[in-house]
CSV table of C-alpha atoms in Angstrom, one decimal:
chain,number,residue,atom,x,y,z
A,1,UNK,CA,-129.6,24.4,134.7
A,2,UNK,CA,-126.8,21.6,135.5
A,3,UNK,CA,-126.8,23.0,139.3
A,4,UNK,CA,-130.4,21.9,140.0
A,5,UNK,CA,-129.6,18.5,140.8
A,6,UNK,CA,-126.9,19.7,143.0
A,7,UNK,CA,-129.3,21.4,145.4
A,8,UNK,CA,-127.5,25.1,144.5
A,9,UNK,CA,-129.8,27.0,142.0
A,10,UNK,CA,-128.1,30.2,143.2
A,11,UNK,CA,-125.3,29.4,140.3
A,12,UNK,CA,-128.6,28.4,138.1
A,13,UNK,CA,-130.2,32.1,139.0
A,14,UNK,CA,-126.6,34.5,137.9
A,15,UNK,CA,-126.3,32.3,134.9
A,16,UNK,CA,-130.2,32.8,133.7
A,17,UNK,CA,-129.5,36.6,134.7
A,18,UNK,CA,-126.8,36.9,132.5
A,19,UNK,CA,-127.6,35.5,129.7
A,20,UNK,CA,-131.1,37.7,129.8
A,21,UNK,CA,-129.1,40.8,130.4
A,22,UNK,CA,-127.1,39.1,126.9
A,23,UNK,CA,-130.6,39.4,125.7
A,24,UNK,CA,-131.5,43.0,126.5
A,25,UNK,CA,-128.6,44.6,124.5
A,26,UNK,CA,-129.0,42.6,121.8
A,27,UNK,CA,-132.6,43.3,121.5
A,28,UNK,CA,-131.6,46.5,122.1
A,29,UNK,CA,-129.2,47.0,119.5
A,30,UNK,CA,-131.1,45.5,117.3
A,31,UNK,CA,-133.7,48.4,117.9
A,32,UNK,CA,-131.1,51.2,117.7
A,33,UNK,CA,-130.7,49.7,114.2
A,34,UNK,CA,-134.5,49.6,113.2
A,35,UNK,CA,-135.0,52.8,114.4
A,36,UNK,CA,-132.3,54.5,112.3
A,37,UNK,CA,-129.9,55.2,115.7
A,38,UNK,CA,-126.3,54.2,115.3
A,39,UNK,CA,-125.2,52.5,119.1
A,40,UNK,CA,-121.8,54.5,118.7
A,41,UNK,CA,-123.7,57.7,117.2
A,42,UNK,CA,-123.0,58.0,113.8
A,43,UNK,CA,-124.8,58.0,111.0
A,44,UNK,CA,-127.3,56.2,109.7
A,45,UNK,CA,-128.8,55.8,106.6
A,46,UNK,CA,-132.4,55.4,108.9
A,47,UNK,CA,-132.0,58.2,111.0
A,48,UNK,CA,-134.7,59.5,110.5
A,49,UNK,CA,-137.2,56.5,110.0
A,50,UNK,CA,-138.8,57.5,113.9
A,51,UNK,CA,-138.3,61.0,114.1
A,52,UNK,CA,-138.9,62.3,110.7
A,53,UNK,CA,-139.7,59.6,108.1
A,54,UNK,CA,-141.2,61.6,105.5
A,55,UNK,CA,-137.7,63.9,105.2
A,56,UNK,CA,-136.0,62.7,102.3
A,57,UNK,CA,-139.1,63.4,100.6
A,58,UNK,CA,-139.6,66.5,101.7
A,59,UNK,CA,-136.1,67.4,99.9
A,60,UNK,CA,-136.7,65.7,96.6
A,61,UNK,CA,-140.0,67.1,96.0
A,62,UNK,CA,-138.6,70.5,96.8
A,63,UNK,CA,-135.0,69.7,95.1
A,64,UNK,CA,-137.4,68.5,92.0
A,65,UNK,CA,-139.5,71.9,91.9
A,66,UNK,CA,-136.4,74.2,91.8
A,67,UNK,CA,-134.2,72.0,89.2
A,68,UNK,CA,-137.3,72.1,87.2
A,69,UNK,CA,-137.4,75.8,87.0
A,70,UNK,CA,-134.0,75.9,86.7
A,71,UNK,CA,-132.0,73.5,85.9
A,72,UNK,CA,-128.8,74.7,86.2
A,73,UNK,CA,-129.3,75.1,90.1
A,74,UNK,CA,-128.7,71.4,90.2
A,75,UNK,CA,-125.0,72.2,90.2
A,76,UNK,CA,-125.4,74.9,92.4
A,77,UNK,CA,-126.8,72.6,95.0
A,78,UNK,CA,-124.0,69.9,95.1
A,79,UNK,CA,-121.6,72.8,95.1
A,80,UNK,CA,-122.2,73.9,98.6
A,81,UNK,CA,-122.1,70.4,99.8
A,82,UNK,CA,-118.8,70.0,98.5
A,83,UNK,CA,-117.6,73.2,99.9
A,84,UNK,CA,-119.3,72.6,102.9
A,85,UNK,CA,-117.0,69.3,104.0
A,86,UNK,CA,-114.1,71.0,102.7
A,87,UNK,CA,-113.9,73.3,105.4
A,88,UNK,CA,-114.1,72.3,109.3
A,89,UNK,CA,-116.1,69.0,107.9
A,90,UNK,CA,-119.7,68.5,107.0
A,91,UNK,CA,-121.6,70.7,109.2
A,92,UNK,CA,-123.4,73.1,107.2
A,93,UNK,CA,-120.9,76.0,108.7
A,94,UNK,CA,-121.1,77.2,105.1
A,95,UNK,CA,-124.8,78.1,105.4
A,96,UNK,CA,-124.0,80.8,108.3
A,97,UNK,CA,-124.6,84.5,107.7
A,98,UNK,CA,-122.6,87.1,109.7
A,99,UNK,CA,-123.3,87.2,113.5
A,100,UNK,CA,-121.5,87.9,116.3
A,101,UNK,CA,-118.4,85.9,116.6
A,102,UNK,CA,-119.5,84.3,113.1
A,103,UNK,CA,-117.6,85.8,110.0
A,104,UNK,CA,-119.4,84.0,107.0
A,105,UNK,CA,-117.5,81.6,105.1
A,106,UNK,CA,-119.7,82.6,102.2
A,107,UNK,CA,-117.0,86.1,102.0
A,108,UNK,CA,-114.2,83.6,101.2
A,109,UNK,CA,-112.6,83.9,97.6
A,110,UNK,CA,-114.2,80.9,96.4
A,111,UNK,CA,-117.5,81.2,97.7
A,112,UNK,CA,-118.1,85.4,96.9
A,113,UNK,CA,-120.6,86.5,94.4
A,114,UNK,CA,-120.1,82.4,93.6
A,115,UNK,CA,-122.0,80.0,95.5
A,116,UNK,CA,-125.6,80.2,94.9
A,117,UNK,CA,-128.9,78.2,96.4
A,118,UNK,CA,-128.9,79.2,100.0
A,119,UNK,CA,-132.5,80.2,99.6
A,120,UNK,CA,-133.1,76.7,98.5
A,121,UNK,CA,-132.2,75.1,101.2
A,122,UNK,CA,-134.1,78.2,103.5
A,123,UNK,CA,-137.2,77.0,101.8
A,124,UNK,CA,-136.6,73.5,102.6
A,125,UNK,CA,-135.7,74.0,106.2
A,126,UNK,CA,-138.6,76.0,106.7
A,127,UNK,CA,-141.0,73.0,105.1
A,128,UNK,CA,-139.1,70.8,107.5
A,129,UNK,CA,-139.2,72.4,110.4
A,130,UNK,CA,-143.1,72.8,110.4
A,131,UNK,CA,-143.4,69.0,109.9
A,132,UNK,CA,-140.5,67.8,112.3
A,133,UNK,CA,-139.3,71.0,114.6
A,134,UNK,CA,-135.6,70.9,115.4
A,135,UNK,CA,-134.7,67.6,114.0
A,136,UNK,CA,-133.5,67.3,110.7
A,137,UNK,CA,-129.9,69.0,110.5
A,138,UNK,CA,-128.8,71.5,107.7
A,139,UNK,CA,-125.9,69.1,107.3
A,140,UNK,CA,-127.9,66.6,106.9
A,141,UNK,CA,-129.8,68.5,104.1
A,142,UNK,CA,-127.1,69.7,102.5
A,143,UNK,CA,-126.3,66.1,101.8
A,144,UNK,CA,-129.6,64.8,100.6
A,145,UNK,CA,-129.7,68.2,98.3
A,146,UNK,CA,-126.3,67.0,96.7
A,147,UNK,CA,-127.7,63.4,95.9
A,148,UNK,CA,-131.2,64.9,94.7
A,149,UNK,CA,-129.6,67.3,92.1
A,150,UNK,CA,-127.4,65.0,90.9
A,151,UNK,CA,-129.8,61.9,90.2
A,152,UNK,CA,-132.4,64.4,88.7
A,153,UNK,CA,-129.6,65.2,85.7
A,154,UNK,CA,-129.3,61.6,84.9
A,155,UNK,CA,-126.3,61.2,87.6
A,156,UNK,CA,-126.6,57.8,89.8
A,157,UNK,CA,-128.1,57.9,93.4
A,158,UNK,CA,-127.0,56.7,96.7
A,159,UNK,CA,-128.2,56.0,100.3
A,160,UNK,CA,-127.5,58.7,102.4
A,161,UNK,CA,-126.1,58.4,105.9
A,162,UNK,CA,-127.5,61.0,108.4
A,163,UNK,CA,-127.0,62.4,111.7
A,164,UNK,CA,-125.2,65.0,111.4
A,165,UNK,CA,-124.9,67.9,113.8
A,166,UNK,CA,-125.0,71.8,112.8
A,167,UNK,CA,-122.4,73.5,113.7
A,168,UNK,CA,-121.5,76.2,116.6
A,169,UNK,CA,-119.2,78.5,114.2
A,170,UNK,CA,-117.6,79.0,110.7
A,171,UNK,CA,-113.9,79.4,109.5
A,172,UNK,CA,-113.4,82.1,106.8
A,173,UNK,CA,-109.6,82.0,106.8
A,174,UNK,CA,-110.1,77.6,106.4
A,175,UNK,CA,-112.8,78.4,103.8
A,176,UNK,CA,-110.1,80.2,101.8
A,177,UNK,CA,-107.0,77.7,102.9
A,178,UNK,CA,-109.3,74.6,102.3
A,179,UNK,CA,-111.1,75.0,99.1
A,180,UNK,CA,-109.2,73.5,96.2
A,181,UNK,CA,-108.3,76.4,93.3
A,182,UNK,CA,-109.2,76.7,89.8
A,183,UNK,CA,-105.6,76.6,89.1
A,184,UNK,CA,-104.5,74.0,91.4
A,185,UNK,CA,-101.9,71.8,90.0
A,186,UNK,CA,-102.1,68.0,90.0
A,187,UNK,CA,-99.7,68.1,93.5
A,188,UNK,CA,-101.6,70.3,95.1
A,189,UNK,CA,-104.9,68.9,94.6
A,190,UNK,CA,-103.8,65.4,95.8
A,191,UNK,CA,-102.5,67.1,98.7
A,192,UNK,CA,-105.6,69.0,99.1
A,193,UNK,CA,-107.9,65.7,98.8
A,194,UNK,CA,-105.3,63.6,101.4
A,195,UNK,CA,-105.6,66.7,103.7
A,196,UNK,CA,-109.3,65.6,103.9
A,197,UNK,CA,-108.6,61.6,104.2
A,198,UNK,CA,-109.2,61.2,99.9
A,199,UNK,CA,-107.5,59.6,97.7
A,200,UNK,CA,-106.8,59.7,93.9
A,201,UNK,CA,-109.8,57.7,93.0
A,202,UNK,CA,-112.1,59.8,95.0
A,203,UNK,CA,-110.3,63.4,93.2
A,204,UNK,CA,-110.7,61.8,90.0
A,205,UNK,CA,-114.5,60.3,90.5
A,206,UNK,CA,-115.5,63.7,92.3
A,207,UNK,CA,-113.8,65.7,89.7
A,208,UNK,CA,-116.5,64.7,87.4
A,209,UNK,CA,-118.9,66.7,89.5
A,210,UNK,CA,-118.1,69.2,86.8
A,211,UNK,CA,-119.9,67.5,84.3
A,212,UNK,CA,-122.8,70.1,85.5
A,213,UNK,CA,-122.4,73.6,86.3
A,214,UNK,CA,-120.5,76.5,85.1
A,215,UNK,CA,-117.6,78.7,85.8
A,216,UNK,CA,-116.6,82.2,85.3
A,217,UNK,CA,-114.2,83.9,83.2
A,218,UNK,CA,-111.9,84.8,85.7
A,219,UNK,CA,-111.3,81.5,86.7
A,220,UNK,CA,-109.5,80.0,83.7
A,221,UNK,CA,-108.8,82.9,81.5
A,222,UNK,CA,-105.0,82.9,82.7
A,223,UNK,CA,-105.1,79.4,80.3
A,224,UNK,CA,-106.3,81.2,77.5
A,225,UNK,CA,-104.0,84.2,77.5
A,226,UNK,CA,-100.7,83.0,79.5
A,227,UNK,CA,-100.3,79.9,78.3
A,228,UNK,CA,-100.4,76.8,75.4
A,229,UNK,CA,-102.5,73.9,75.6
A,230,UNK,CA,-100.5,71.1,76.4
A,231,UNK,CA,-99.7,68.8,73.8
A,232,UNK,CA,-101.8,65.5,72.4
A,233,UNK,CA,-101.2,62.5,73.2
A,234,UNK,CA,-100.1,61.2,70.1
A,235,UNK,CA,-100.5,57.4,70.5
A,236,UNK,CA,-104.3,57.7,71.0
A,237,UNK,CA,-105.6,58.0,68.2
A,238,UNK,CA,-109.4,57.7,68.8
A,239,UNK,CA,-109.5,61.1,70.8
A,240,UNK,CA,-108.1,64.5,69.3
A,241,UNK,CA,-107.7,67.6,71.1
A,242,UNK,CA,-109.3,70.6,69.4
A,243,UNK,CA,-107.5,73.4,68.2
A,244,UNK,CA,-110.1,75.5,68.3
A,245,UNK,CA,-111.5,74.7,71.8
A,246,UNK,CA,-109.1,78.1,73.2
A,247,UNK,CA,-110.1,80.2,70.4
A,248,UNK,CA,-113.9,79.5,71.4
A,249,UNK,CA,-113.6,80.4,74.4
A,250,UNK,CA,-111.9,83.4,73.9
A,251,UNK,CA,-114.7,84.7,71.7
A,252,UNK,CA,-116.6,84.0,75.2
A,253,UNK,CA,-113.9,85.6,77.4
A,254,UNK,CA,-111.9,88.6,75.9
A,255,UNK,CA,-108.3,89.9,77.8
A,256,UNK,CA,-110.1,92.5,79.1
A,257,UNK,CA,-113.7,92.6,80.9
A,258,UNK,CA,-116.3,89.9,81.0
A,259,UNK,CA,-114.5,87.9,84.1
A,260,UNK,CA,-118.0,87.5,85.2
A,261,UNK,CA,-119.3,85.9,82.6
A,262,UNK,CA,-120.2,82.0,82.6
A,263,UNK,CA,-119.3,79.3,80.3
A,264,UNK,CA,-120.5,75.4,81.2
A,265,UNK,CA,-117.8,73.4,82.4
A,266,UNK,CA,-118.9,71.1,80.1
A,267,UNK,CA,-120.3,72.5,76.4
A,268,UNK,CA,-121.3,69.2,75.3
A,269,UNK,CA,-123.9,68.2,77.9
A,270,UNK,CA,-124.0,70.8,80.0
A,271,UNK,CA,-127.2,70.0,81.9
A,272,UNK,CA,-127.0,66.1,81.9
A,273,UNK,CA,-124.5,64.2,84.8
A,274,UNK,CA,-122.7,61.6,82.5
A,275,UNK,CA,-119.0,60.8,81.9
A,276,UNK,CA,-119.1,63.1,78.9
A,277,UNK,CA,-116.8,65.3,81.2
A,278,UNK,CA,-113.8,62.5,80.9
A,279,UNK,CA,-114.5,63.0,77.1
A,280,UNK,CA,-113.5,66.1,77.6
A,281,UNK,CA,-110.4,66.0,79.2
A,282,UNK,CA,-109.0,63.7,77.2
A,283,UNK,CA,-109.4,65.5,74.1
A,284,UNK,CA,-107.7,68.5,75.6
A,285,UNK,CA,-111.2,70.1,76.5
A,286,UNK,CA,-110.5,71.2,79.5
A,287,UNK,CA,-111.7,74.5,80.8
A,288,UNK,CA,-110.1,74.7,84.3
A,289,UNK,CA,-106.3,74.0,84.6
A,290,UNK,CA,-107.0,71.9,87.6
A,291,UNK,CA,-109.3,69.8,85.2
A,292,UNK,CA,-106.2,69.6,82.8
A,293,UNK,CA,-103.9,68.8,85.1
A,294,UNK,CA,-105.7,65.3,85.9
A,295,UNK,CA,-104.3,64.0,82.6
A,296,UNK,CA,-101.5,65.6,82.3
A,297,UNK,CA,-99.9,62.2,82.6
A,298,UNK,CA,-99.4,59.3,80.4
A,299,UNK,CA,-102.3,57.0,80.0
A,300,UNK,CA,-100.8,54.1,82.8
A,301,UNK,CA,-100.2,57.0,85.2
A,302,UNK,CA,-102.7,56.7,88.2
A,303,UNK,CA,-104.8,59.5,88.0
A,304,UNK,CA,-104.7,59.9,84.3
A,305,UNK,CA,-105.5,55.8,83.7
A,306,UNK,CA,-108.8,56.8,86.2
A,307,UNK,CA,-109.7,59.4,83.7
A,308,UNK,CA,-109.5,57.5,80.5
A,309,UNK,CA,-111.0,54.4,82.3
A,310,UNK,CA,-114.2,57.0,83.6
A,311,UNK,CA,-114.3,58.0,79.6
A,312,UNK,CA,-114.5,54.4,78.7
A,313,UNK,CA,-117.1,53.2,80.7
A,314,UNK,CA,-120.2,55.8,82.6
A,315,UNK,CA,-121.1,52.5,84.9
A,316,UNK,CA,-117.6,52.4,86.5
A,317,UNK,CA,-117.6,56.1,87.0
A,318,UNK,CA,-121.0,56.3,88.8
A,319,UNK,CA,-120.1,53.7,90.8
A,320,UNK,CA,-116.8,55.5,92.1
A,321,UNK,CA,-118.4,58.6,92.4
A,322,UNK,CA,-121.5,57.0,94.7
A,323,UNK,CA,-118.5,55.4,96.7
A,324,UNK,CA,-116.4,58.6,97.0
A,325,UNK,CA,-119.3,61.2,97.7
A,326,UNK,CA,-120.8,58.8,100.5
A,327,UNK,CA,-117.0,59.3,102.1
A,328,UNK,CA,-116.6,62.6,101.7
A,329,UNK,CA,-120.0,63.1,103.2
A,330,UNK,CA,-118.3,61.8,106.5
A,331,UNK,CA,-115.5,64.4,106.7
A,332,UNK,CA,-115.1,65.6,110.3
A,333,UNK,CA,-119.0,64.9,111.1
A,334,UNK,CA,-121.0,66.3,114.3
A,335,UNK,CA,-122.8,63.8,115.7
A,336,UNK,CA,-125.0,62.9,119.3
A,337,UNK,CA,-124.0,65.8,121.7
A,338,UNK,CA,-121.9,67.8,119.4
A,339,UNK,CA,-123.2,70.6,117.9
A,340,UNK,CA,-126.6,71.4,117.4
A,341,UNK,CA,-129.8,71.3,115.2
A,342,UNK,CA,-130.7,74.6,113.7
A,343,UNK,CA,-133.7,76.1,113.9
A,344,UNK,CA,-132.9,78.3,111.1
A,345,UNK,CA,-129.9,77.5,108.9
A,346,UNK,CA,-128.1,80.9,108.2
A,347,UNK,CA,-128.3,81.2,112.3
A,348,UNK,CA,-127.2,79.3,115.1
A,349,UNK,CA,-129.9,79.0,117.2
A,350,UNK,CA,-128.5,81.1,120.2
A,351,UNK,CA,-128.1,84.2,117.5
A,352,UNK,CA,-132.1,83.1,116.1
A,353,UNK,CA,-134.7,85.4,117.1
């Protein structure tokens, strides 16, 4: 210390004090990180490492078991994460059975007689809680869920960041507001995706989530008995739109009855997460409107150009989609004091008994 030689080493002794409290919170910070804590409480893709480290494989050995047996709960799975973050954020509010106060989201329109898998991720929470008791989130397993089901159908895989919070309460009116339609049109769902901080690359990349999974009658029989298909483009010539892709699926969906049934989103790989859903849509092979509507434009048109670019090339897509899921698994998040851990995810844990 230069103040030594002066006779003064009270200057010497604040200086050495500071730069050891400099120290501290660096080694400290550094720890937060190791240990999977985020210093302004978010999330982490480590959150877990101290408290629960054997989590994440918890889910996948569960998420493996049940996509096994059936494979098309795969797409059932990454369907309640998506309409979890939809509505009041990723915080598992969609999980939540009727209680007092609580009206369950899972009455909404889009989620009736619809959403399947809860008792999935019952049994996981269950194995979870007897190995780490209240600390992994139903948020948090709703996310790992969605990126388990989709690598197992040869989709791409991607770190998840947790730490999020359970929440308090659930919104059936947002649930019904928030949820993008069947027969959105190409407006309306990039106003529903900016409503939710996304853009057109993440409604395009997160569209493709339909590459699994299938929908019912009543969701897109209004296209096959009120309206045309809309016209080829004419200038590409590599990819035709079937004439006979309507009359198939009427043979599947008659006027009258049968809104119940199911037809894959995708009939040419149904089970497999690939870009063969792009395919689709740009040979008019659309089942949902909303799905049509994402090329209804000209090739150089934004959203439309992201659709044949996805067709082109599966790498470009999976990347995208990693990107955009990762973000949409940030929507409105609980995190540190807010909210809660459940002990029981249908329940908040001052209604579980």
């Amino acid at each position: 210390c230069r103040y030594i030689n002066e006779g003064d080493n009270k200057p010497c002794l604040q200086e050495r004090e500071a730069h050891q409290k400099m120290a501290k919170s660096f080694v400290l910070g550094l720890l937060l990180v190791l240990v999977g804590v985020e210093a302004d409480g978010g999330l982490s893709p480590h959150y877990y490492k101290e408290t629960c480290p054997l989590a994440e494989h918890i889910i996948r050995q569960n998420v493996e078991a049940v996509v096994y047996r059936d494979p098309r709960l795969a797409a059932s799975l990454l369907r309640l994460h998506f309409h979890d973050c939809f509505v009041l954020g990723c915080d598992a509010s969609v999980l939540l059975d009727d209680a007092d106060g609580i009206v369950s989201e899972k009455n909404a329109v889009p989620n009736l007689n619809s959403l399947r898998g809860f008792e999935v991720i019952d049994s996981i929470k269950a194995v979870l809680e007897e190995a780490c008791p209240l600390t992994v989130s139903c948020a948090d397993i709703l996310a790992i869920v969605a990126r388990d089901a989709v690598h197992l159908r040869g989709g791409p895989t991607w770190e998840v960041y947790s730490g999020r919070k359970d929440s308090l309460t659930a919104s059936l009116s947002e649930a019904n507001k928030r949820i993008p339609a069947p027969n959105f049109t190409l407006d309306m769902l990039i106003s529903n995706f900016h409503d939710q901080g996304l853009d057109i690359v993440d409604l395009v990349s997160l569209s493709g989530s339909h590459t699994i999974g299938r929908s019912r009658c009543v969701s897109f029989k209004g296209r096959l008995y009120g309206q045309d298909p809309i016209e080829p483009f004419e200038e590409h010539d590599i990819y035709h739109r079937y004439s006979e892709f309507f009359s198939s699926l009427r043979s599947a969906c008659p006027p009258s009855g049968g809104d119940g049934t199911l037809v894959p989103l995708d009939l040419k790989t149904p089970r497999r997460f690939d870009n063969q859903y792009f395919h689709n849509l740009v040979r008019g092979n659309a089942l949902l409107l909303s799905d049509d509507e994402l090329i209804a434009g000209y090739e150089d048109d934004g959203v439309a150009s992201l659709v044949w670019a996805y067709a082109r090339d599966q790498e470009l897509f999976f990347r995208h989609y990693r990107s955009s899921i990762v973000k949409m698994g940030s929507i409105n998040v609980l995190t540190g004091e807010q909210g809660e851990v459940r002990h029981h995810c249908r329940y908040v844990n001052a209604y579980y008994h």
